[in-house]
Amino acid sequence: MNRAQMRTSAFAAVAVLAGSVLAACGSGSGSAGGTTTSGGGDLQNAKVAFLMPDLASTRYELQDKPLFEARMKQLCPTCEVIYQNADSDAAKQQQQANSALAQGVKAIVLDPVDSAAAATIVKSAQSQQVPVIAYDRPIPATPADYYISFDNEKIGQMIAQSLVDHLKKEKAEGGILEVNGSPTDAAAGLIKKGIHSAVDPSGFKLLAEYDTPDWQPEKAQTWVSGQITQFKDQIVGVVAANDGTGGGAIAAFKAAGVKVPPITGNDAEPAAAQRIIAGDQYNTISKPIKIVAEASANVAWEFMQGKKPAGKTTLYNTPSELFTPTVVTKDNIKEVLFDSGIMKAAEICTGEYAKGCAELGING
């Protein structure tokens, strides 16, 4: 089996696994659309909260929200989703959670701004017998009722190892910058741990690292600009924990008027796909939001019916489901993001990116 076939098989395996898990969750929920159960009581017009953390990443508004709402509509046509985005403000998220509880939600799906501060939300909800599903980011201090995410530590390891392997192949000599995520985000801590597991034994010197407040690309850019001034051409690569911070790092090198080294990312945002096609970003992580959004809706629906879904594993004393993502580079971007239908060439291959898409065989 050649490399392309192996990548295709691996991607297909993840899709099949995710599909089977979602089907399993759904099968435990009774008939989709039923609104009254013996375990959960009357669920006619029941409410579920979907509380997201920030606007710095475009995925929450463009993908997570509509995908979660669509799946809940399938499961419970009369149910109402209360959606709020905290815009990186932990206090605001607390207020949004309190408001959702006051409105009588039957479950809360929570992607915390601050993983430590979110413990208060969990305690408050559980005191009112409202289950909390931690989404994307864990809540270590106080166990939620369930945790659904891609494997964040694995994500860090995969993007960093991909970069290290590339640098070794290119016989690069120098050091690496590490741009981590928010220090208040437990998922960022897991990604950071994964990055170090690949960078520390790589043989490349870690020149410096930075925890980016609120994942803000502008703050990542400012920090990287300072490192360019200090280390100059010693920098042969940058491990950035997501596409936003990776984009900030790329902007820093361009503003300095120097060659952009290989830079990682994570989330497979449209802008990141364009940067990979253009050769500005080395990799990203494809973690189809549909998988986690629908899985969280399935689990929330089970809780709403009075059931207690079992996790496939346990993290931070919380029953959990962790999916495995896929590293995306120029070598497989066509197959992973476009042939799979995750992205459409007509939306990505515009203007200056049309030529790069054509060279990679990406056609709309």
PDB file of C-alpha atoms in Angstrom, residues 16-164:
ATOM      1  CA  VAL A  16     -16.173   5.072  10.098  1.00  0.00           C
ATOM      2  CA  LEU A  17     -15.270   5.100  13.788  1.00  0.00           C
ATOM      3  CA  ALA A  18     -16.902   8.474  14.296  1.00  0.00           C
ATOM      4  CA  GLY A  19     -19.991   7.375  12.416  1.00  0.00           C
ATOM      5  CA  SER A  20     -20.323   4.222  14.489  1.00  0.00           C
ATOM      6  CA  VAL A  21     -19.957   6.185  17.715  1.00  0.00           C
ATOM      7  CA  LEU A  22     -22.586   8.685  16.665  1.00  0.00           C
ATOM      8  CA  ALA A  23     -24.897   5.889  15.615  1.00  0.00           C
ATOM      9  CA  ALA A  24     -24.379   4.211  18.976  1.00  0.00           C
ATOM     10  CA  CYS A  25     -25.203   7.423  20.830  1.00  0.00           C
ATOM     11  CA  GLY A  26     -28.285   7.943  18.707  1.00  0.00           C
ATOM     12  CA  SER A  27     -29.494   4.362  19.126  1.00  0.00           C
ATOM     13  CA  GLY A  28     -29.456   4.787  22.895  1.00  0.00           C
ATOM     14  CA  SER A  29     -31.659   7.854  22.694  1.00  0.00           C
ATOM     15  CA  GLY A  30     -34.882   6.319  21.509  1.00  0.00           C
ATOM     16  CA  SER A  31     -36.555   7.517  18.332  1.00  0.00           C
ATOM     17  CA  ALA A  32     -35.213  10.770  16.968  1.00  0.00           C
ATOM     18  CA  GLY A  33     -37.790  13.458  17.460  1.00  0.00           C
ATOM     19  CA  GLY A  34     -39.562  11.863  20.426  1.00  0.00           C
ATOM     20  CA  THR A  35     -40.272  14.475  23.099  1.00  0.00           C
ATOM     21  CA  THR A  36     -41.633  12.446  26.010  1.00  0.00           C
ATOM     22  CA  THR A  37     -39.832   9.613  27.790  1.00  0.00           C
ATOM     23  CA  SER A  38     -40.359   7.672  31.014  1.00  0.00           C
ATOM     24  CA  GLY A  39     -36.845   8.568  32.236  1.00  0.00           C
ATOM     25  CA  GLY A  40     -36.667  12.244  31.345  1.00  0.00           C
ATOM     26  CA  GLY A  41     -40.253  13.353  31.757  1.00  0.00           C
ATOM     27  CA  ASP A  42     -41.974  15.768  29.393  1.00  0.00           C
ATOM     28  CA  LEU A  43     -39.436  17.170  26.929  1.00  0.00           C
ATOM     29  CA  GLN A  44     -41.878  19.091  24.762  1.00  0.00           C
ATOM     30  CA  ASN A  45     -40.180  22.444  23.986  1.00  0.00           C
ATOM     31  CA  ALA A  46     -37.240  21.505  26.239  1.00  0.00           C
ATOM     32  CA  LYS A  47     -34.188  23.759  26.178  1.00  0.00           C
ATOM     33  CA  VAL A  48     -30.486  22.916  25.928  1.00  0.00           C
ATOM     34  CA  ALA A  49     -27.666  25.451  26.247  1.00  0.00           C
ATOM     35  CA  PHE A  50     -24.701  25.523  23.864  1.00  0.00           C
ATOM     36  CA  LEU A  51     -22.120  27.897  25.352  1.00  0.00           C
ATOM     37  CA  MET A  52     -18.988  28.616  23.296  1.00  0.00           C
ATOM     38  CA  PRO A  53     -15.834  30.444  24.435  1.00  0.00           C
ATOM     39  CA  ASP A  54     -14.599  32.995  21.932  1.00  0.00           C
ATOM     40  CA  LEU A  55     -14.784  34.749  18.578  1.00  0.00           C
ATOM     41  CA  ALA A  56     -11.013  34.613  17.955  1.00  0.00           C
ATOM     42  CA  SER A  57     -11.560  31.278  16.215  1.00  0.00           C
ATOM     43  CA  THR A  58     -14.164  31.452  13.445  1.00  0.00           C
ATOM     44  CA  ARG A  59     -15.216  27.822  13.849  1.00  0.00           C
ATOM     45  CA  TYR A  60     -17.735  28.365  16.665  1.00  0.00           C
ATOM     46  CA  GLU A  61     -20.038  30.651  14.712  1.00  0.00           C
ATOM     47  CA  LEU A  62     -19.543  29.028  11.312  1.00  0.00           C
ATOM     48  CA  GLN A  63     -19.458  25.326  12.211  1.00  0.00           C
ATOM     49  CA  ASP A  64     -20.070  24.265  15.820  1.00  0.00           C
ATOM     50  CA  LYS A  65     -23.270  26.250  16.350  1.00  0.00           C
ATOM     51  CA  PRO A  66     -25.152  25.325  13.146  1.00  0.00           C
ATOM     52  CA  LEU A  67     -24.036  21.677  13.284  1.00  0.00           C
ATOM     53  CA  PHE A  68     -25.120  21.254  16.908  1.00  0.00           C
ATOM     54  CA  GLU A  69     -28.440  22.962  16.228  1.00  0.00           C
ATOM     55  CA  ALA A  70     -29.105  20.803  13.178  1.00  0.00           C
ATOM     56  CA  ARG A  71     -28.468  17.560  15.063  1.00  0.00           C
ATOM     57  CA  MET A  72     -30.640  18.644  18.005  1.00  0.00           C
ATOM     58  CA  LYS A  73     -33.408  19.459  15.540  1.00  0.00           C
ATOM     59  CA  GLN A  74     -33.206  15.904  14.226  1.00  0.00           C
ATOM     60  CA  LEU A  75     -33.293  14.414  17.711  1.00  0.00           C
ATOM     61  CA  CYS A  76     -35.938  16.712  19.152  1.00  0.00           C
ATOM     62  CA  PRO A  77     -37.810  18.921  16.662  1.00  0.00           C
ATOM     63  CA  THR A  78     -39.548  20.880  19.413  1.00  0.00           C
ATOM     64  CA  CYS A  79     -36.434  21.491  21.520  1.00  0.00           C
ATOM     65  CA  GLU A  80     -34.807  24.930  21.679  1.00  0.00           C
ATOM     66  CA  VAL A  81     -31.053  25.537  21.598  1.00  0.00           C
ATOM     67  CA  ILE A  82     -29.906  28.527  23.644  1.00  0.00           C
ATOM     68  CA  TYR A  83     -26.643  29.599  22.021  1.00  0.00           C
ATOM     69  CA  GLN A  84     -24.231  32.098  23.562  1.00  0.00           C
ATOM     70  CA  ASN A  85     -20.615  33.036  22.841  1.00  0.00           C
ATOM     71  CA  ALA A  86     -18.602  34.533  25.709  1.00  0.00           C
ATOM     72  CA  ASP A  87     -16.075  36.352  23.492  1.00  0.00           C
ATOM     73  CA  SER A  88     -13.135  35.308  25.732  1.00  0.00           C
ATOM     74  CA  ASP A  89     -14.758  36.681  28.889  1.00  0.00           C
ATOM     75  CA  ALA A  90     -15.036  34.109  31.699  1.00  0.00           C
ATOM     76  CA  ALA A  91     -17.321  36.335  33.777  1.00  0.00           C
ATOM     77  CA  LYS A  92     -19.601  36.786  30.788  1.00  0.00           C
ATOM     78  CA  GLN A  93     -19.744  33.034  30.297  1.00  0.00           C
ATOM     79  CA  GLN A  94     -20.729  32.590  33.930  1.00  0.00           C
ATOM     80  CA  GLN A  95     -23.585  35.058  33.399  1.00  0.00           C
ATOM     81  CA  GLN A  96     -24.661  33.225  30.245  1.00  0.00           C
ATOM     82  CA  ALA A  97     -24.713  29.912  32.140  1.00  0.00           C
ATOM     83  CA  ASN A  98     -26.738  31.452  34.968  1.00  0.00           C
ATOM     84  CA  SER A  99     -29.193  32.834  32.430  1.00  0.00           C
ATOM     85  CA  ALA A 100     -29.523  29.437  30.755  1.00  0.00           C
ATOM     86  CA  LEU A 101     -30.219  27.778  34.104  1.00  0.00           C
ATOM     87  CA  ALA A 102     -32.804  30.428  34.925  1.00  0.00           C
ATOM     88  CA  GLN A 103     -34.514  29.604  31.623  1.00  0.00           C
ATOM     89  CA  GLY A 104     -34.810  25.973  32.691  1.00  0.00           C
ATOM     90  CA  VAL A 105     -32.392  24.215  30.368  1.00  0.00           C
ATOM     91  CA  LYS A 106     -32.272  20.430  30.652  1.00  0.00           C
ATOM     92  CA  ALA A 107     -28.557  20.210  29.770  1.00  0.00           C
ATOM     93  CA  ILE A 108     -25.568  22.491  29.162  1.00  0.00           C
ATOM     94  CA  VAL A 109     -22.900  21.896  26.522  1.00  0.00           C
ATOM     95  CA  LEU A 110     -19.981  24.055  27.640  1.00  0.00           C
ATOM     96  CA  ASP A 111     -16.714  24.990  25.918  1.00  0.00           C
ATOM     97  CA  PRO A 112     -15.080  26.988  28.725  1.00  0.00           C
ATOM     98  CA  VAL A 113     -13.229  30.263  28.349  1.00  0.00           C
ATOM     99  CA  ASP A 114     -11.350  29.505  31.555  1.00  0.00           C
ATOM    100  CA  SER A 115     -11.185  25.816  32.473  1.00  0.00           C
ATOM    101  CA  ALA A 116     -10.624  26.570  36.182  1.00  0.00           C
ATOM    102  CA  ALA A 117     -13.372  29.190  36.458  1.00  0.00           C
ATOM    103  CA  ALA A 118     -15.798  26.850  34.666  1.00  0.00           C
ATOM    104  CA  ALA A 119     -15.846  24.644  37.767  1.00  0.00           C
ATOM    105  CA  THR A 120     -18.305  27.139  39.267  1.00  0.00           C
ATOM    106  CA  ILE A 121     -20.647  26.660  36.318  1.00  0.00           C
ATOM    107  CA  VAL A 122     -20.457  22.879  36.684  1.00  0.00           C
ATOM    108  CA  LYS A 123     -21.227  23.004  40.419  1.00  0.00           C
ATOM    109  CA  SER A 124     -24.118  25.407  39.932  1.00  0.00           C
ATOM    110  CA  ALA A 125     -25.677  23.326  37.157  1.00  0.00           C
ATOM    111  CA  GLN A 126     -25.235  20.013  38.943  1.00  0.00           C
ATOM    112  CA  SER A 127     -26.784  21.443  42.126  1.00  0.00           C
ATOM    113  CA  GLN A 128     -29.909  21.965  40.011  1.00  0.00           C
ATOM    114  CA  GLN A 129     -29.679  18.448  38.496  1.00  0.00           C
ATOM    115  CA  VAL A 130     -28.669  19.885  35.111  1.00  0.00           C
ATOM    116  CA  PRO A 131     -25.938  17.801  33.437  1.00  0.00           C
ATOM    117  CA  VAL A 132     -22.910  19.533  31.906  1.00  0.00           C
ATOM    118  CA  ILE A 133     -21.159  18.189  28.813  1.00  0.00           C
ATOM    119  CA  ALA A 134     -17.659  19.676  28.543  1.00  0.00           C
ATOM    120  CA  TYR A 135     -17.029  20.361  24.873  1.00  0.00           C
ATOM    121  CA  ASP A 136     -13.614  20.569  23.197  1.00  0.00           C
ATOM    122  CA  ARG A 137     -11.933  21.772  26.411  1.00  0.00           C
ATOM    123  CA  PRO A 138     -11.947  19.783  29.651  1.00  0.00           C
ATOM    124  CA  ILE A 139     -12.812  21.099  33.118  1.00  0.00           C
ATOM    125  CA  PRO A 140     -10.221  19.461  35.394  1.00  0.00           C
ATOM    126  CA  ALA A 141     -11.115  20.917  38.809  1.00  0.00           C
ATOM    127  CA  THR A 142     -14.731  19.735  38.970  1.00  0.00           C
ATOM    128  CA  PRO A 143     -15.731  16.783  36.780  1.00  0.00           C
ATOM    129  CA  ALA A 144     -18.430  17.519  34.256  1.00  0.00           C
ATOM    130  CA  ASP A 145     -20.963  14.788  33.519  1.00  0.00           C
ATOM    131  CA  TYR A 146     -19.304  14.037  30.173  1.00  0.00           C
ATOM    132  CA  TYR A 147     -16.445  15.293  28.003  1.00  0.00           C
ATOM    133  CA  ILE A 148     -16.395  15.246  24.194  1.00  0.00           C
ATOM    134  CA  SER A 149     -13.401  16.361  22.148  1.00  0.00           C
ATOM    135  CA  PHE A 150     -10.694  15.408  19.766  1.00  0.00           C
ATOM    136  CA  ASP A 151      -7.602  14.121  21.596  1.00  0.00           C
ATOM    137  CA  ASN A 152      -5.838  17.412  22.326  1.00  0.00           C
ATOM    138  CA  GLU A 153      -2.580  15.944  23.591  1.00  0.00           C
ATOM    139  CA  LYS A 154      -2.431  13.841  20.432  1.00  0.00           C
ATOM    140  CA  ILE A 155      -3.070  16.950  18.351  1.00  0.00           C
ATOM    141  CA  GLY A 156      -0.041  18.677  19.872  1.00  0.00           C
ATOM    142  CA  GLN A 157       2.139  15.633  19.310  1.00  0.00           C
ATOM    143  CA  MET A 158       0.980  15.210  15.715  1.00  0.00           C
ATOM    144  CA  ILE A 159       1.513  18.787  14.527  1.00  0.00           C
ATOM    145  CA  ALA A 160       4.911  19.010  16.213  1.00  0.00           C
ATOM    146  CA  GLN A 161       6.119  15.609  14.990  1.00  0.00           C
ATOM    147  CA  SER A 162       4.997  16.461  11.466  1.00  0.00           C
ATOM    148  CA  LEU A 163       7.081  19.645  11.609  1.00  0.00           C
ATOM    149  CA  VAL A 164      10.118  17.901  13.143  1.00  0.00           C
TER     150      VAL A 164
END
